Coordinates of N, CA, C and O in Angstrom, one line a residue:
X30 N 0.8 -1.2 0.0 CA 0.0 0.0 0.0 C 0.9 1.2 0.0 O 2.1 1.2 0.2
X31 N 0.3 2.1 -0.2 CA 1.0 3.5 -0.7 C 0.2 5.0 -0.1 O -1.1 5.0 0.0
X32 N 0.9 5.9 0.1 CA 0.1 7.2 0.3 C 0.2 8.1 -0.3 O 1.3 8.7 -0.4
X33 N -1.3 8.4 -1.0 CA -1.5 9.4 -1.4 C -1.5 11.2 -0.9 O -2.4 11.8 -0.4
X34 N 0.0 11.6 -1.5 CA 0.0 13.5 -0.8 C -0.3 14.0 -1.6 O 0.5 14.2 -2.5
X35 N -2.0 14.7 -1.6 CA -2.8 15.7 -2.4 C -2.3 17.3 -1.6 O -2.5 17.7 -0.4
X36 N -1.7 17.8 -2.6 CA -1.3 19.4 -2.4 C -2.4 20.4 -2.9 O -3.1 20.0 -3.8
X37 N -2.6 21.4 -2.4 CA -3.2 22.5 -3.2 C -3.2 23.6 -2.5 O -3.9 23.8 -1.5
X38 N -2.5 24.6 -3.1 CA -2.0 25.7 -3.2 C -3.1 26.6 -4.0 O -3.6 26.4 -5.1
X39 N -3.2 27.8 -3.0 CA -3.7 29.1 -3.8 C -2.5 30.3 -3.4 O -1.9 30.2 -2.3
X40 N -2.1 31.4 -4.5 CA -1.1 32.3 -4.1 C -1.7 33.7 -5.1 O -1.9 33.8 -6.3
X41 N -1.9 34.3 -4.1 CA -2.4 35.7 -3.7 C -2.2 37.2 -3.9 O -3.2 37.7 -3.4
X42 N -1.5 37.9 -4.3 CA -1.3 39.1 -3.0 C -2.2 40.3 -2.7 O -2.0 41.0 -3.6
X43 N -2.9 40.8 -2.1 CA -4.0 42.0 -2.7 C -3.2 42.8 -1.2 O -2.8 42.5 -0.1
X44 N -3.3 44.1 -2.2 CA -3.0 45.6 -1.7 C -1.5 45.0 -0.5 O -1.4 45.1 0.7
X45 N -0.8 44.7 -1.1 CA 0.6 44.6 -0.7 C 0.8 43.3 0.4 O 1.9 43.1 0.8
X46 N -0.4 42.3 0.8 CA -0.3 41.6 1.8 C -0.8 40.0 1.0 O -1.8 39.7 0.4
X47 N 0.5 39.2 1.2 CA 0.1 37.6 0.9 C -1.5 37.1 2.0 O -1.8 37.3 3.2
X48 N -2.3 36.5 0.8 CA -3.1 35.9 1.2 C -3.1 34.8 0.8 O -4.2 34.3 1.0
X49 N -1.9 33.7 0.1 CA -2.0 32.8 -0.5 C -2.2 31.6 1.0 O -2.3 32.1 2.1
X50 N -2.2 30.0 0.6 CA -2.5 29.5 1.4 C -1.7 27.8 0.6 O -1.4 27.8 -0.6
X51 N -1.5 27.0 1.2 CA -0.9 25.9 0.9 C -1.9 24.8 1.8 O -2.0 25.1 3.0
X52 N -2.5 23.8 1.3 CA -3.0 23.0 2.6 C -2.5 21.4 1.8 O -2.5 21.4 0.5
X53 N -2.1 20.2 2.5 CA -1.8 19.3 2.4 C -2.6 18.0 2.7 O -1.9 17.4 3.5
X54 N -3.4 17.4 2.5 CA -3.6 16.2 2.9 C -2.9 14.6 2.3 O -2.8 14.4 1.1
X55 N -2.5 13.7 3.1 CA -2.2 12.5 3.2 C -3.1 11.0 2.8 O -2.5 10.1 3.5
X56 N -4.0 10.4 2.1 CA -4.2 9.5 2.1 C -3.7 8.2 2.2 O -3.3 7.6 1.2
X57 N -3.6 7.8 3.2 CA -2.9 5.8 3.2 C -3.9 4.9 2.6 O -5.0 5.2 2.1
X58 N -3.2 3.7 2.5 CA -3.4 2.8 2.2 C -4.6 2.8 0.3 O -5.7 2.4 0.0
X59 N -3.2 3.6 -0.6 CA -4.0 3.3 -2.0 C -3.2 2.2 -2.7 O -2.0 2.4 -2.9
X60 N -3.7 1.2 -3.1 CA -3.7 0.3 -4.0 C -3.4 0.5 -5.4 O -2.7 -0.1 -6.1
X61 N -4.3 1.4 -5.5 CA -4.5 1.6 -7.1 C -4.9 2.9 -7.4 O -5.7 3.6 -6.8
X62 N -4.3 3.3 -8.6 CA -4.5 4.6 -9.4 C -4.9 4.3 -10.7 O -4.4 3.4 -11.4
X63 N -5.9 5.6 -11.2 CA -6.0 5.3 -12.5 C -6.0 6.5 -13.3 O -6.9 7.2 -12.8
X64 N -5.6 7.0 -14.0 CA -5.2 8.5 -14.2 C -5.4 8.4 -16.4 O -4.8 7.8 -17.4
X65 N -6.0 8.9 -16.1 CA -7.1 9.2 -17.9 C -6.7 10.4 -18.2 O -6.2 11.2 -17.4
X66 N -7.0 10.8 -19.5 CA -7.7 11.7 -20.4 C -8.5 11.1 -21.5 O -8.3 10.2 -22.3
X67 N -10.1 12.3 -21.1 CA -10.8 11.5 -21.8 C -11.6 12.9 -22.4 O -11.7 13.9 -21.7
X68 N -12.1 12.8 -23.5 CA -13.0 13.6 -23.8 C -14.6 13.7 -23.4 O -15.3 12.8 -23.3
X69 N -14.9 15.0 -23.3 CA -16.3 14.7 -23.0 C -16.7 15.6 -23.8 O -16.1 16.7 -23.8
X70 N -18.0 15.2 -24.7 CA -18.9 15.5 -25.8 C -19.9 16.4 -25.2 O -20.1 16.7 -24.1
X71 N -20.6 17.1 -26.4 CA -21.5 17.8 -26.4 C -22.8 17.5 -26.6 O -23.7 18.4 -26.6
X72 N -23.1 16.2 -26.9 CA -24.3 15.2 -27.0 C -24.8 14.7 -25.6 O -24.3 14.4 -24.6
X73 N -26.4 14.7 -26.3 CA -27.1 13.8 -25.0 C -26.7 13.8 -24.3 O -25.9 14.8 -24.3
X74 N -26.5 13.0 -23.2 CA -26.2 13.0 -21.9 C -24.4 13.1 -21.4 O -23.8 12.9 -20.3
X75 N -24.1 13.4 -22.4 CA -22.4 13.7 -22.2 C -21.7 13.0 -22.2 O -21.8 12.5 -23.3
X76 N -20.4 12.2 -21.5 CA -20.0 11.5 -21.6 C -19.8 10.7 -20.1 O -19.3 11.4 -19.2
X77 N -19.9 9.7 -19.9 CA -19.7 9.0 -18.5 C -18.5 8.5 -18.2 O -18.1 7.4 -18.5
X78 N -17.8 9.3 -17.6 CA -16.1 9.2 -17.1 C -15.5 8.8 -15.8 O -14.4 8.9 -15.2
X79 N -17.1 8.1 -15.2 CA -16.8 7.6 -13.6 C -18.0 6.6 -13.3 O -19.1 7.0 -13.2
X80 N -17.5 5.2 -13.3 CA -18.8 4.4 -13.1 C -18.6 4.1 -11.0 O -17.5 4.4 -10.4
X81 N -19.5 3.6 -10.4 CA -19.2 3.3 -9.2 C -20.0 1.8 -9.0 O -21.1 1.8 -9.5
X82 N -19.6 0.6 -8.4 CA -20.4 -0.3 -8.3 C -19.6 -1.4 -7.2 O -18.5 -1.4 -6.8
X83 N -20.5 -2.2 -7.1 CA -20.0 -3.6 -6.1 C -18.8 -4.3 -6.5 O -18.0 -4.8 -5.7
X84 N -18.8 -4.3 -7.9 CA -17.1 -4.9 -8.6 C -16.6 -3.8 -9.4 O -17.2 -2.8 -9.9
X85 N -15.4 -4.0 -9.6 CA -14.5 -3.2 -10.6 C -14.5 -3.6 -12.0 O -14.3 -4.7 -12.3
X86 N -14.6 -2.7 -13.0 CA -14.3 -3.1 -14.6 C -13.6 -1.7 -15.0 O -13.1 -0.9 -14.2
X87 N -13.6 -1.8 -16.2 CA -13.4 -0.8 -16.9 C -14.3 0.7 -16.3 O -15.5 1.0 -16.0
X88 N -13.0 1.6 -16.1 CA -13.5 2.8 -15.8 C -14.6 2.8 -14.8 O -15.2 3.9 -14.7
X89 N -14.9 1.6 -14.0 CA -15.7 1.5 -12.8 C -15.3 1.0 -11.4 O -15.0 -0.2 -11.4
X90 N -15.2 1.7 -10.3 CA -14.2 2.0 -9.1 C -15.3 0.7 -7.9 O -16.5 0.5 -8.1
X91 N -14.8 0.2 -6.9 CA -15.6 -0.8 -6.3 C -15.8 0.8 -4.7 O -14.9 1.5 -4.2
X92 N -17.1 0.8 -4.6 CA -17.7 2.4 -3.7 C -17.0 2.6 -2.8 O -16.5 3.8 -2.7
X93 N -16.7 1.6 -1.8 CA -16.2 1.3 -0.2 C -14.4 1.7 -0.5 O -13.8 2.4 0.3
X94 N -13.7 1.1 -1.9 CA -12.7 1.7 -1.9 C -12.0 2.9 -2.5 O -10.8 3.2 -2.7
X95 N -13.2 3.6 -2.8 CA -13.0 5.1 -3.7 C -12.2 5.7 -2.2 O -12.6 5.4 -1.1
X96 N -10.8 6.5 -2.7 CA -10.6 7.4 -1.4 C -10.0 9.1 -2.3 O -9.6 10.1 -1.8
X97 N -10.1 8.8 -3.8 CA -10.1 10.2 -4.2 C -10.5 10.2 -5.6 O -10.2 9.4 -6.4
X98 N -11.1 11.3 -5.8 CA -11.5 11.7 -7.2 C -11.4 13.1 -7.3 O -11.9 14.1 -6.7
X99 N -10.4 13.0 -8.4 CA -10.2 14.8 -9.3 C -10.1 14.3 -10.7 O -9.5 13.5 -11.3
X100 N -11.2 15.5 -10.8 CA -12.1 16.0 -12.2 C -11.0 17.4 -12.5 O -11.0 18.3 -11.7
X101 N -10.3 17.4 -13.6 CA -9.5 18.7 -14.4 C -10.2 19.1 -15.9 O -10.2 18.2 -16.7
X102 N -10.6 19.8 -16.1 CA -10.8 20.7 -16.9 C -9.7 21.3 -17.7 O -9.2 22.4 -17.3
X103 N -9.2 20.8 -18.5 CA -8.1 21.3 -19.4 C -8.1 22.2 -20.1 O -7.2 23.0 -20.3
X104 N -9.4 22.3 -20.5 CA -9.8 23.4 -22.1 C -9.5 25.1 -21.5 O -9.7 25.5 -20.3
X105 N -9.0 25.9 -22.4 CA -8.7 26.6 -22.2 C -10.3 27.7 -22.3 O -10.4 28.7 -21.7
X106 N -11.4 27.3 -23.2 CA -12.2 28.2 -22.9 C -13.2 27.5 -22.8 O -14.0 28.3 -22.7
X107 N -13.7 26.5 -22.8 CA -15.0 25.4 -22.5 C -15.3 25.0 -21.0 O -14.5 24.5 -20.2
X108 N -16.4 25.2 -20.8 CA -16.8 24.5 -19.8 C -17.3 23.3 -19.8 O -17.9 23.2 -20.9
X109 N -17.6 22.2 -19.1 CA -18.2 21.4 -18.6 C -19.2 21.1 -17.8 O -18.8 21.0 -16.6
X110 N -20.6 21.0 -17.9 CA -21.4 20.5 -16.5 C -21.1 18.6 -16.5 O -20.9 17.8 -17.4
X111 N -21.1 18.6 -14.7 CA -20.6 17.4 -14.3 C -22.0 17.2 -13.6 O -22.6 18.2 -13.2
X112 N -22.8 15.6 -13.6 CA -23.6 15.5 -13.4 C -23.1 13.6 -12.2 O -22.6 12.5 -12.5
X113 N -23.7 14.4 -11.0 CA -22.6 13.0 -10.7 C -24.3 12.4 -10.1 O -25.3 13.0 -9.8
X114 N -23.9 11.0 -10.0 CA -25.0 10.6 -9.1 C -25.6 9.5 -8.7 O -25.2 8.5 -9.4
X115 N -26.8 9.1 -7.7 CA -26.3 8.0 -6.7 C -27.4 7.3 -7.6 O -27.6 7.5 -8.8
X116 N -28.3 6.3 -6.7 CA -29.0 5.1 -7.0 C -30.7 6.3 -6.9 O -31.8 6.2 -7.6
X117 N -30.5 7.2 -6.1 CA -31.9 8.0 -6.1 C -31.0 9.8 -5.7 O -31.5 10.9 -5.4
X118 N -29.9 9.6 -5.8 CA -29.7 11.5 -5.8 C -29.0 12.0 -6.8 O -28.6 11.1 -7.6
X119 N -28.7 13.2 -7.1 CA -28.4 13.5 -8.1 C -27.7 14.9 -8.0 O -28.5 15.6 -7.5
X120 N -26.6 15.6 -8.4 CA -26.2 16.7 -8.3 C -25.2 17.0 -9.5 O -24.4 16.2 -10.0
X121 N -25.4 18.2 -9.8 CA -25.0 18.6 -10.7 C -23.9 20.1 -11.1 O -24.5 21.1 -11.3
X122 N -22.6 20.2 -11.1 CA -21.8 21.4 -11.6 C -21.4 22.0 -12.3 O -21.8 21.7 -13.4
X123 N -20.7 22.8 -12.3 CA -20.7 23.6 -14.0 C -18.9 23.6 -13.6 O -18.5 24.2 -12.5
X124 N -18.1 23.1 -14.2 CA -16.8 23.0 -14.2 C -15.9 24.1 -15.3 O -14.9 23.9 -16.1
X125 N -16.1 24.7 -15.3 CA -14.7 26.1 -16.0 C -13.8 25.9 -16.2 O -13.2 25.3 -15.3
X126 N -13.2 26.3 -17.6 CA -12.2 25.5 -18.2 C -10.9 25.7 -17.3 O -10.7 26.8 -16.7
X127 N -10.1 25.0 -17.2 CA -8.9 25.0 -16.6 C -9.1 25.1 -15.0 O -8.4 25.6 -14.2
X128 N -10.6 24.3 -14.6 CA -10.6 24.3 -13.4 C -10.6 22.8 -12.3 O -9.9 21.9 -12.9
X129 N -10.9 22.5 -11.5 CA -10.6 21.4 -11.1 C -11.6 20.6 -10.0 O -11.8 21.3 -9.0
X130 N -12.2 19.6 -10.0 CA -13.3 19.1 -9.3 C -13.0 17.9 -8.2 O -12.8 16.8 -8.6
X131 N -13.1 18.2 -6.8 CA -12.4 17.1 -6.3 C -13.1 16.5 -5.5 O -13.7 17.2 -4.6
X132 N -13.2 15.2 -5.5 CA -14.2 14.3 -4.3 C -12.7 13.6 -3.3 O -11.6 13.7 -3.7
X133 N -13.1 13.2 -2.4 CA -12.4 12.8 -1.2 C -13.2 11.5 -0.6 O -13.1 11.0 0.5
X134 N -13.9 11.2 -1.8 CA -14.8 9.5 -1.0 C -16.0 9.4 -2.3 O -16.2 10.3 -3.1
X135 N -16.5 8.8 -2.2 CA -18.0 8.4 -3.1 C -19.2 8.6 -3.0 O -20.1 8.4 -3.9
X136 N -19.6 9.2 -1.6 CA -20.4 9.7 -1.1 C -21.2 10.7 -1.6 O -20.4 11.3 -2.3
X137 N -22.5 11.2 -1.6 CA -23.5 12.4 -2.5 C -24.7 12.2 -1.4 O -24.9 11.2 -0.8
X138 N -25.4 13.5 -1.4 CA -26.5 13.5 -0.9 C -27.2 14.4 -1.5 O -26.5 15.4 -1.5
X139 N -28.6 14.7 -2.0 CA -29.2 16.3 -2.6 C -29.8 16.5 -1.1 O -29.8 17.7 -0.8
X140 N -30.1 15.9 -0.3 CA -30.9 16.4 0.7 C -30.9 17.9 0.8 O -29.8 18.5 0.6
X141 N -32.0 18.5 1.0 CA -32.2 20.0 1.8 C -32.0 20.7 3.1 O -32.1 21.9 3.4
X142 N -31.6 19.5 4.0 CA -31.5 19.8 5.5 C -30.0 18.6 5.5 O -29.8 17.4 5.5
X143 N -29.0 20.3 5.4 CA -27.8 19.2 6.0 C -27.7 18.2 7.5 O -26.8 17.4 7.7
X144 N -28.5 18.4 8.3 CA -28.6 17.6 9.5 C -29.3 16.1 9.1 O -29.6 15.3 10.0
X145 N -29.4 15.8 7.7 CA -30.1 14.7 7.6 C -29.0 14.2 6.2 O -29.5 13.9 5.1
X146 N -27.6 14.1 6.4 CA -26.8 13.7 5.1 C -27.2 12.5 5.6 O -27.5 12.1 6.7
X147 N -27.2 11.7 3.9 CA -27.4 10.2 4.1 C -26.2 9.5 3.2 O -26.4 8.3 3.1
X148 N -25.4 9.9 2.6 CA -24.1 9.4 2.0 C -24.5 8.5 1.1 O -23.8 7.5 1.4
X149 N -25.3 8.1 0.1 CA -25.1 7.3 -0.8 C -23.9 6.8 -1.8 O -23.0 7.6 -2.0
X150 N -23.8 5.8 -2.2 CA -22.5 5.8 -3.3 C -23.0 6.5 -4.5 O -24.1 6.3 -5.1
X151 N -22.2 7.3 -4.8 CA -21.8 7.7 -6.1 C -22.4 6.3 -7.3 O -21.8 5.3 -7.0
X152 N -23.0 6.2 -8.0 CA -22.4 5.4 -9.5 C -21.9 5.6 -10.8 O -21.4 4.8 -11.6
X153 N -22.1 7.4 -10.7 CA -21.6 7.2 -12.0 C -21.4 8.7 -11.6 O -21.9 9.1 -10.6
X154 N -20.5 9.9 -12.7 CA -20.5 10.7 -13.3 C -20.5 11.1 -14.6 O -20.2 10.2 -15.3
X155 N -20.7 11.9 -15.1 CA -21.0 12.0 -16.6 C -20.7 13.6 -16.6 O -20.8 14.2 -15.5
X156 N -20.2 14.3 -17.8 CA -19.5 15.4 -18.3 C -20.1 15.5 -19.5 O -20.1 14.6 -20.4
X157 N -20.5 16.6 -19.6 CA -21.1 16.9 -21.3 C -20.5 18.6 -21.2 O -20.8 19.5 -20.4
X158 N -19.7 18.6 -22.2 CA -19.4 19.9 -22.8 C -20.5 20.6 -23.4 O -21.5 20.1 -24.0
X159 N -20.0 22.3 -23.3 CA -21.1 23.4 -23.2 C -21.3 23.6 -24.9 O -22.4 23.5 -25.3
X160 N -20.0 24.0 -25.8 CA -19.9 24.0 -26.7 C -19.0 23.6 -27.8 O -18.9 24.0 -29.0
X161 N -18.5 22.9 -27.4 CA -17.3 21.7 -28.1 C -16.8 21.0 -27.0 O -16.9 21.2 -25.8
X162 N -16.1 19.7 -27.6 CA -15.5 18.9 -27.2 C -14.1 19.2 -26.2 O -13.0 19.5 -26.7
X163 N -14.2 19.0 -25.3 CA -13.0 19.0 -23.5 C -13.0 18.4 -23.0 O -13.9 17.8 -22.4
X164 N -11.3 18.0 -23.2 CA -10.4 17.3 -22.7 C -10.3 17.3 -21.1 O -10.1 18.4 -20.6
X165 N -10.4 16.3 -20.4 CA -11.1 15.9 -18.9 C -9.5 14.9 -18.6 O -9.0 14.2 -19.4
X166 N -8.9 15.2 -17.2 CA -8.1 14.4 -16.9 C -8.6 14.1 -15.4 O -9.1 14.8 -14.5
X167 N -8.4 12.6 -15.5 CA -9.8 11.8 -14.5 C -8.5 11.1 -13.6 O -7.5 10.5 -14.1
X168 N -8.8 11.4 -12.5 CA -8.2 10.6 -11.5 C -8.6 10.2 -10.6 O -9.1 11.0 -9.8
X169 N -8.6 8.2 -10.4 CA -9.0 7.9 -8.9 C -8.1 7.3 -8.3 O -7.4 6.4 -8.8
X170 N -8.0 7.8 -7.1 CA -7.3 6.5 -6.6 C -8.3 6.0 -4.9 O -9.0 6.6 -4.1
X171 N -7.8 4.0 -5.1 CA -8.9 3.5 -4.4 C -7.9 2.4 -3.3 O -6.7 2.3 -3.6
X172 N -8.4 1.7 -2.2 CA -7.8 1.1 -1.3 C -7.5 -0.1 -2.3 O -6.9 -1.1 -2.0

């Protein structure tokens, strides 16, 4: 097993004073990585760049061992909506080009009263570009 060190850095300065920030987290025990580029279309339902289920296949992660997912946005002027979602929830983002989308487990809830999260698995996400085709670099890594 191996650990995963997720960095992310923002750097700053307004009216003469750093506001930038550096924060670090550690993930143990990953097994496996799988690190894509894939396109996502501007058709129908877009393109499905994240399956979640009870076994592993192709481009499909087993739920219990999801411990990270980042979604990158390459395109220099396209956006993406990300449509991720469970067995009955469903949520949905608008990803800007050159920007970056990050899960930390497989978990989703739409509920309207955060005092009632109920964490479903993820099964899938899907990416459909706004107005042409964007290049998506998909990363999970799982226990």
């Amino acid at each position: 097993m191996a650990t995963l060190k997720v960095n992310v850095t923002e750097s700053i300065t307004l009216n003469g004073s750093n506001y930038g920030a550096t924060n670090t987290v550690s993930i143990s025990g990953i097994n496996e990585v799988d690190k894509r580029v894939i396109s996502a279309v501007t058709g129908t339902n877009g393109t499905q760049i994240y399956g979640g289920a009870a076994t592993a296949g192709q481009g499909t992660f087993i739920h219990g061992n999801v411990k990270y997912i980042r979604i990158t946005n390459t395109d220099a002027t396209n956006y993406v909506t990300l449509h991720i979602e469970g067995n009955s929830h469903y949520n949905q983002y608008k990803l800007e080009a050159g920007k970056t989308y990050m899960l930390g487990n497989s978990k989703i809830d739409n509920n309207a009263d955060i005092d009632n999260f109920s964490g479903e698995d993820v099964t899938k996400i899907e990416a459909k570009a706004n107005s042409a085709a964007v290049k998506l670099e998909v990363y999970v890594a799982t226990a």
